Amino acid sequence: MTDQELNRAVQYVTASTSYARETVSDIIHTGLGELSALATHSTRQLERETLLEYVSQWTIKRTGQPEPLVREVLGCAGRWLDEVYDEIAKRQSEVLGQSSNDDEGAEPV
């Protein structure tokens, strides 16, 4: 995600909730940052709900914010979370497709 997209998410969630912009920004940057890191480094395929739960727990621990607050903010940022999740799924499919194609033409052992 670009900085502009992150700022748009922060503005949207801040306008949709009664939370301070700094709080919303911290939660969104932490949650989406971890999700982006997973997209870059993980090859495990995870269901959306599992991934959302992981990101929620990660964000709660990293920000020190209460669980209901984090879940509400991330829930309001659902559209952006889904975009990052779709990118993760796409990259994982590409990685899995490449690894299975790598064996084509190989001599059986």
PDB file of C-alpha atoms in Angstrom:
ATOM      1  CA  MET A   1       0.000   0.000   0.000  1.00  0.00           C
ATOM      2  CA  THR A   2       1.117   3.498  -0.707  1.00  0.00           C
ATOM      3  CA  ASP A   3       1.300   6.256   1.892  1.00  0.00           C
ATOM      4  CA  GLN A   4      -1.608   7.960   0.149  1.00  0.00           C
ATOM      5  CA  GLU A   5      -3.766   4.834   0.518  1.00  0.00           C
ATOM      6  CA  LEU A   6      -2.807   4.519   4.187  1.00  0.00           C
ATOM      7  CA  ASN A   7      -3.689   8.168   4.788  1.00  0.00           C
ATOM      8  CA  ARG A   8      -7.017   7.658   3.041  1.00  0.00           C
ATOM      9  CA  ALA A   9      -7.754   4.693   5.319  1.00  0.00           C
ATOM     10  CA  VAL A  10      -6.819   6.726   8.397  1.00  0.00           C
ATOM     11  CA  GLN A  11      -9.048   9.617   7.302  1.00  0.00           C
ATOM     12  CA  TYR A  12     -11.967   7.297   6.581  1.00  0.00           C
ATOM     13  CA  VAL A  13     -11.726   5.451   9.904  1.00  0.00           C
ATOM     14  CA  THR A  14     -11.200   8.655  11.885  1.00  0.00           C
ATOM     15  CA  ALA A  15     -14.328  10.144  10.304  1.00  0.00           C
ATOM     16  CA  SER A  16     -16.289   6.918  10.943  1.00  0.00           C
ATOM     17  CA  THR A  17     -15.346   6.605  14.614  1.00  0.00           C
ATOM     18  CA  SER A  18     -14.882   8.880  17.596  1.00  0.00           C
ATOM     19  CA  TYR A  19     -11.183   8.018  18.006  1.00  0.00           C
ATOM     20  CA  ALA A  20      -8.274  10.425  17.685  1.00  0.00           C
ATOM     21  CA  ARG A  21      -6.438  10.470  14.374  1.00  0.00           C
ATOM     22  CA  GLU A  22      -3.136   9.536  16.048  1.00  0.00           C
ATOM     23  CA  THR A  23      -4.693   6.451  17.658  1.00  0.00           C
ATOM     24  CA  VAL A  24      -6.329   5.354  14.414  1.00  0.00           C
ATOM     25  CA  SER A  25      -3.127   5.977  12.472  1.00  0.00           C
ATOM     26  CA  ASP A  26      -1.051   3.918  14.907  1.00  0.00           C
ATOM     27  CA  ILE A  27      -3.471   0.982  14.733  1.00  0.00           C
ATOM     28  CA  ILE A  28      -3.823   1.041  10.956  1.00  0.00           C
ATOM     29  CA  HIS A  29      -0.100   1.456  10.289  1.00  0.00           C
ATOM     30  CA  THR A  30       0.733  -1.349  12.723  1.00  0.00           C
ATOM     31  CA  GLY A  31      -1.939  -3.751  11.450  1.00  0.00           C
ATOM     32  CA  LEU A  32      -1.484  -3.125   7.744  1.00  0.00           C
ATOM     33  CA  GLY A  33       2.286  -3.043   8.159  1.00  0.00           C
ATOM     34  CA  GLU A  34       2.283  -6.517   9.660  1.00  0.00           C
ATOM     35  CA  LEU A  35      -0.096  -7.736   6.980  1.00  0.00           C
ATOM     36  CA  SER A  36       2.193  -6.329   4.288  1.00  0.00           C
ATOM     37  CA  ALA A  37       5.205  -7.976   5.925  1.00  0.00           C
ATOM     38  CA  LEU A  38       3.369 -11.288   5.842  1.00  0.00           C
ATOM     39  CA  ALA A  39       2.617 -10.763   2.153  1.00  0.00           C
ATOM     40  CA  THR A  40       6.307 -10.266   1.494  1.00  0.00           C
ATOM     41  CA  HIS A  41       7.775 -13.031   3.638  1.00  0.00           C
ATOM     42  CA  SER A  42       5.188 -15.743   4.169  1.00  0.00           C
ATOM     43  CA  THR A  43       4.549 -18.696   1.903  1.00  0.00           C
ATOM     44  CA  ARG A  44       1.815 -20.170   4.110  1.00  0.00           C
ATOM     45  CA  GLN A  45      -1.697 -19.905   2.795  1.00  0.00           C
ATOM     46  CA  LEU A  46      -4.006 -18.516   5.469  1.00  0.00           C
ATOM     47  CA  GLU A  47      -7.743 -17.996   5.470  1.00  0.00           C
ATOM     48  CA  ARG A  48      -8.945 -14.408   5.756  1.00  0.00           C
ATOM     49  CA  GLU A  49     -10.437 -14.876   9.245  1.00  0.00           C
ATOM     50  CA  THR A  50      -7.251 -16.507  10.561  1.00  0.00           C
ATOM     51  CA  LEU A  51      -5.154 -13.729   9.124  1.00  0.00           C
ATOM     52  CA  LEU A  52      -7.448 -11.027  10.506  1.00  0.00           C
ATOM     53  CA  GLU A  53      -7.300 -12.609  13.966  1.00  0.00           C
ATOM     54  CA  TYR A  54      -3.493 -12.765  13.828  1.00  0.00           C
ATOM     55  CA  VAL A  55      -3.224  -9.132  12.703  1.00  0.00           C
ATOM     56  CA  SER A  56      -5.696  -8.042  15.386  1.00  0.00           C
ATOM     57  CA  GLN A  57      -3.750  -9.795  18.150  1.00  0.00           C
ATOM     58  CA  TRP A  58      -0.426  -8.496  16.795  1.00  0.00           C
ATOM     59  CA  THR A  59      -1.785  -4.937  16.692  1.00  0.00           C
ATOM     60  CA  ILE A  60      -3.229  -5.177  20.209  1.00  0.00           C
ATOM     61  CA  LYS A  61       0.146  -6.277  21.585  1.00  0.00           C
ATOM     62  CA  ARG A  62       2.198  -3.778  19.600  1.00  0.00           C
ATOM     63  CA  THR A  63       0.040  -0.713  20.229  1.00  0.00           C
ATOM     64  CA  GLY A  64      -1.144  -1.496  23.748  1.00  0.00           C
ATOM     65  CA  GLN A  65      -4.641  -0.421  22.749  1.00  0.00           C
ATOM     66  CA  PRO A  66      -7.697  -2.290  24.084  1.00  0.00           C
ATOM     67  CA  GLU A  67      -9.024  -5.155  21.992  1.00  0.00           C
ATOM     68  CA  PRO A  68     -12.460  -3.612  21.235  1.00  0.00           C
ATOM     69  CA  LEU A  69     -10.795  -0.435  19.960  1.00  0.00           C
ATOM     70  CA  VAL A  70      -8.357  -2.296  17.712  1.00  0.00           C
ATOM     71  CA  ARG A  71     -11.068  -4.568  16.325  1.00  0.00           C
ATOM     72  CA  GLU A  72     -13.364  -1.620  15.607  1.00  0.00           C
ATOM     73  CA  VAL A  73     -10.641   0.355  13.836  1.00  0.00           C
ATOM     74  CA  LEU A  74      -9.462  -2.627  11.795  1.00  0.00           C
ATOM     75  CA  GLY A  75     -13.077  -3.508  11.054  1.00  0.00           C
ATOM     76  CA  CYS A  76     -13.681  -0.006   9.701  1.00  0.00           C
ATOM     77  CA  ALA A  77     -10.518  -0.374   7.616  1.00  0.00           C
ATOM     78  CA  GLY A  78     -11.857  -3.650   6.196  1.00  0.00           C
ATOM     79  CA  ARG A  79     -11.697  -2.503   2.578  1.00  0.00           C
ATOM     80  CA  TRP A  80      -7.970  -1.812   2.859  1.00  0.00           C
ATOM     81  CA  LEU A  81      -7.370  -5.011   4.803  1.00  0.00           C
ATOM     82  CA  ASP A  82      -9.124  -6.936   2.031  1.00  0.00           C
ATOM     83  CA  GLU A  83      -6.926  -5.295  -0.603  1.00  0.00           C
ATOM     84  CA  VAL A  84      -3.778  -6.356   1.253  1.00  0.00           C
ATOM     85  CA  TYR A  85      -5.246  -9.838   1.852  1.00  0.00           C
ATOM     86  CA  ASP A  86      -5.974 -10.190  -1.877  1.00  0.00           C
ATOM     87  CA  GLU A  87      -2.375  -9.230  -2.630  1.00  0.00           C
ATOM     88  CA  ILE A  88      -1.140 -11.873  -0.175  1.00  0.00           C
ATOM     89  CA  ALA A  89      -3.340 -14.531  -1.789  1.00  0.00           C
ATOM     90  CA  LYS A  90      -2.116 -13.537  -5.259  1.00  0.00           C
ATOM     91  CA  ARG A  91       1.554 -13.685  -4.252  1.00  0.00           C
ATOM     92  CA  GLN A  92       1.095 -17.019  -2.505  1.00  0.00           C
ATOM     93  CA  SER A  93      -0.572 -18.469  -5.601  1.00  0.00           C
ATOM     94  CA  GLU A  94       2.318 -17.238  -7.725  1.00  0.00           C
ATOM     95  CA  VAL A  95       4.900 -18.701  -5.340  1.00  0.00           C
ATOM     96  CA  LEU A  96       3.077 -22.028  -5.132  1.00  0.00           C
ATOM     97  CA  GLY A  97       2.670 -22.079  -8.913  1.00  0.00           C
ATOM     98  CA  GLN A  98       6.362 -21.405  -9.462  1.00  0.00           C
ATOM     99  CA  SER A  99       7.495 -24.035  -6.975  1.00  0.00           C
ATOM    100  CA  SER A 100       5.323 -26.703  -8.601  1.00  0.00           C
ATOM    101  CA  ASN A 101       6.524 -25.650 -12.079  1.00  0.00           C
ATOM    102  CA  ASP A 102      10.158 -25.773 -10.955  1.00  0.00           C
ATOM    103  CA  ASP A 103       9.944 -29.571 -10.937  1.00  0.00           C
ATOM    104  CA  GLU A 104       8.796 -29.805 -14.553  1.00  0.00           C
ATOM    105  CA  GLY A 105      11.399 -31.402 -16.760  1.00  0.00           C
ATOM    106  CA  ALA A 106      13.341 -32.733 -13.804  1.00  0.00           C
ATOM    107  CA  GLU A 107      14.605 -36.264 -13.969  1.00  0.00           C
ATOM    108  CA  PRO A 108      12.860 -38.662 -11.577  1.00  0.00           C
ATOM    109  CA  VAL A 109      15.111 -39.879  -8.794  1.00  0.00           C
TER     110      VAL A 109
END
